[in-house]
Short mmCIF file of C-alpha atoms in Angstrom, two decimals:
data_model
loop_
_atom_site.label_atom_id
_atom_site.label_comp_id
_atom_site.label_asym_id
_atom_site.label_seq_id
_atom_site.Cartn_x
_atom_site.Cartn_y
_atom_site.Cartn_z
CA MET A 1 113.09 76.57 108.81
CA SER A 2 110.49 76.09 105.77
CA ALA A 3 108.57 73.50 104.67
CA ASN A 4 107.73 72.72 100.93
CA VAL A 5 105.55 70.95 99.04
CA TYR A 6 106.99 68.22 96.75
CA LEU A 7 105.27 66.93 93.74
CA ASN A 8 106.01 63.72 91.83
CA PHE A 9 104.73 63.02 88.33
CA ASP A 10 104.67 60.24 85.86
CA GLY A 11 106.56 62.29 83.03
CA VAL A 12 104.50 65.15 82.99
CA ALA A 13 106.45 67.27 85.65
CA GLU A 14 107.19 69.88 82.93
CA GLN A 15 103.81 70.65 82.01
CA ALA A 16 102.77 70.76 85.78
CA ILE A 17 105.68 73.41 86.00
CA ASP A 18 104.44 75.44 83.23
CA PHE A 19 100.98 75.29 84.51
CA TYR A 20 101.56 76.18 88.27
CA SER A 21 104.28 78.99 87.39
CA LYS A 22 101.23 80.67 84.98
CA ALA A 23 98.51 79.88 87.49
CA LEU A 24 100.48 81.30 91.04
CA ASN A 25 102.26 84.12 89.01
CA ALA A 26 105.69 82.79 90.07
CA LYS A 27 108.68 84.84 90.81
CA GLU A 28 111.08 82.29 89.96
CA VAL A 29 111.11 79.07 87.96
CA LYS A 30 114.06 76.65 88.44
CA LYS A 31 114.53 73.04 86.72
CA VAL A 32 116.86 70.55 85.92
CA LYS A 33 116.70 67.49 83.51
CA PHE A 34 118.13 64.13 84.23
CA LYS A 35 120.28 64.59 81.15
CA ASP A 36 121.72 68.06 82.72
CA PHE A 37 124.32 65.91 84.70
CA PRO A 38 126.95 63.38 84.15
CA GLN A 39 125.13 60.10 83.85
CA ASP A 40 126.02 56.90 85.22
CA PRO A 41 127.11 54.57 82.16
CA ASN A 42 126.19 51.46 84.59
CA TYR A 43 122.76 52.82 84.56
CA PRO A 44 122.04 54.32 81.35
CA LEU A 45 118.42 56.32 80.85
CA SER A 46 116.66 56.16 77.84
CA GLU A 47 116.15 59.08 75.70
CA ASN A 48 112.77 59.80 77.34
CA GLU A 49 113.77 59.64 80.73
CA LEU A 50 117.08 62.12 80.00
CA ASN A 51 114.18 64.66 79.17
CA MET A 52 112.37 64.30 82.20
CA ILE A 53 112.63 66.84 85.24
CA MET A 54 115.06 65.69 87.89
CA GLU A 55 114.57 68.53 90.28
CA SER A 56 112.42 71.79 90.12
CA SER A 57 110.85 74.73 92.06
CA VAL A 58 108.60 77.18 91.60
CA GLU A 59 108.36 80.16 93.71
CA PHE A 60 105.41 82.59 94.07
CA ALA A 61 104.25 84.91 96.83
CA GLY A 62 106.65 83.81 99.39
CA GLY A 63 105.68 80.01 98.72
CA LYS A 64 107.56 77.37 96.78
CA ILE A 65 106.35 74.22 95.47
CA MET A 66 109.00 71.62 94.34
CA MET A 67 108.30 68.88 91.55
CA SER A 68 110.07 65.85 89.67
CA ASP A 69 109.51 62.92 87.67
CA VAL A 70 109.78 59.66 88.80
CA LEU A 71 111.48 57.56 86.31
CA PRO A 72 109.99 54.53 84.81
CA SER A 73 113.30 52.66 85.39
CA MET A 74 113.17 53.74 89.18
CA MET A 75 109.55 52.54 89.71
CA ALA A 76 110.52 48.72 90.73
CA VAL A 77 112.65 51.13 93.75
CA THR A 78 110.06 53.53 94.27
CA GLY A 79 107.22 52.09 93.86
CA GLU A 80 104.09 52.90 91.17
CA LEU A 81 103.15 56.50 91.16
CA VAL A 82 99.35 56.89 92.35
CA LYS A 83 97.31 60.09 92.40
CA GLY A 84 95.41 60.09 95.64
CA ASN A 85 93.63 62.40 97.68
CA ASN A 86 95.94 62.43 100.83
CA VAL A 87 97.96 65.45 100.09
CA PHE A 88 96.77 68.96 99.76
CA ILE A 89 98.45 72.15 98.77
CA SER A 90 97.18 75.16 101.10
CA LEU A 91 97.70 78.66 100.24
CA VAL A 92 96.64 80.87 103.20
CA ASN A 93 96.68 84.39 102.23
CA ASP A 94 94.65 87.35 103.56
CA ASP A 95 94.47 88.99 100.06
CA LYS A 96 91.14 87.50 98.67
CA GLN A 97 91.68 88.87 95.32
CA THR A 98 94.64 87.26 95.30
CA LEU A 99 93.20 83.90 96.38
CA GLU A 100 90.36 84.14 93.79
CA GLU A 101 93.14 84.48 91.08
CA TYR A 102 95.04 81.65 92.24
CA PHE A 103 91.46 79.60 92.43
CA LYS A 104 90.35 80.58 88.82
CA HIS A 105 93.67 79.60 87.37
CA LEU A 106 94.28 76.48 89.48
CA SER A 107 90.40 75.42 88.34
CA ASP A 108 91.37 75.45 84.77
CA GLY A 109 90.66 72.00 83.42
CA GLY A 110 90.40 70.67 87.34
CA HIS A 111 87.32 70.24 89.36
CA VAL A 112 85.97 72.73 92.14
CA VAL A 113 85.10 70.60 95.37
CA MET A 114 84.04 73.82 97.22
CA PRO A 115 83.56 77.48 95.49
CA LEU A 116 85.63 80.24 97.31
CA SER A 117 83.06 81.10 100.08
CA ASN A 118 82.35 82.54 103.47
CA THR A 119 82.66 79.70 106.19
CA PRO A 120 82.60 79.51 109.74
CA TRP A 121 86.25 79.24 109.81
CA SER A 122 87.13 81.47 106.93
CA SER A 123 86.26 84.69 105.17
CA CYS A 124 87.39 83.14 102.10
CA PHE A 125 87.49 79.16 101.87
CA GLY A 126 87.60 77.00 98.91
CA MET A 127 88.93 73.80 97.48
CA LEU A 128 89.40 72.01 94.26
CA VAL A 129 91.35 69.47 92.36
CA ASP A 130 93.71 70.75 89.53
CA LYS A 131 93.81 69.06 86.20
CA PHE A 132 96.94 67.28 87.48
CA GLY A 133 95.08 65.47 90.21
CA ILE A 134 96.31 67.59 93.05
CA SER A 135 94.20 68.82 95.75
CA TRP A 136 94.13 72.58 97.20
CA LYS A 137 92.66 74.41 99.91
CA PHE A 138 92.63 78.27 99.76
CA ASN A 139 92.00 80.07 102.97
CA SER A 140 92.07 83.75 103.84
CA ASP A 141 92.09 83.41 107.61
CA ALA A 142 93.66 80.13 108.70
CA VAL A 143 96.18 81.47 111.23
CA GLN A 144 93.49 83.74 113.07
CA PHE A 145 91.03 80.94 113.27
CA LEU A 146 93.81 78.61 114.78
CA ASP A 147 94.74 81.03 117.16
CA ASN A 148 91.18 81.85 118.13
CA VAL A 149 89.88 78.01 118.90
CA ILE A 150 93.24 77.55 120.67
CA SER A 151 92.92 80.65 123.12
CA ASN A 152 89.39 79.59 123.57
CA LYS A 153 90.01 76.09 124.73
CA GLN A 154 92.45 77.47 127.51
#
């Protein structure tokens, strides 16, 4: 089983796909727009909505981020899209150089919350919010830290 991060956007998913695929050196990018499949004539979409992203995936270094746009015509059902701080994408990688590269690219146009640094729980940890309002954590030793703390509690 795998778990994927899924991000919803308000019409800028295609820009986000481009940004994340470059920042993370994506190995594969897939995207489908609403116009790419047959439409229900009872619920016609506007030209703007037809050009929005219905489903996408950006695969990189063993990870995957999925993204889509929330159609304005669907917000009555789904609710208003709100950018918040309740979702983080956590990148765990023992290769500090890779973490540094991702951190640099993803912070472009965003805000660094905590620069990459050595902490009591990781030899390379940092946090940022990218230009799309998505929060990111970077950690080189997350698995070892959890395992060490759990084994010391026993």
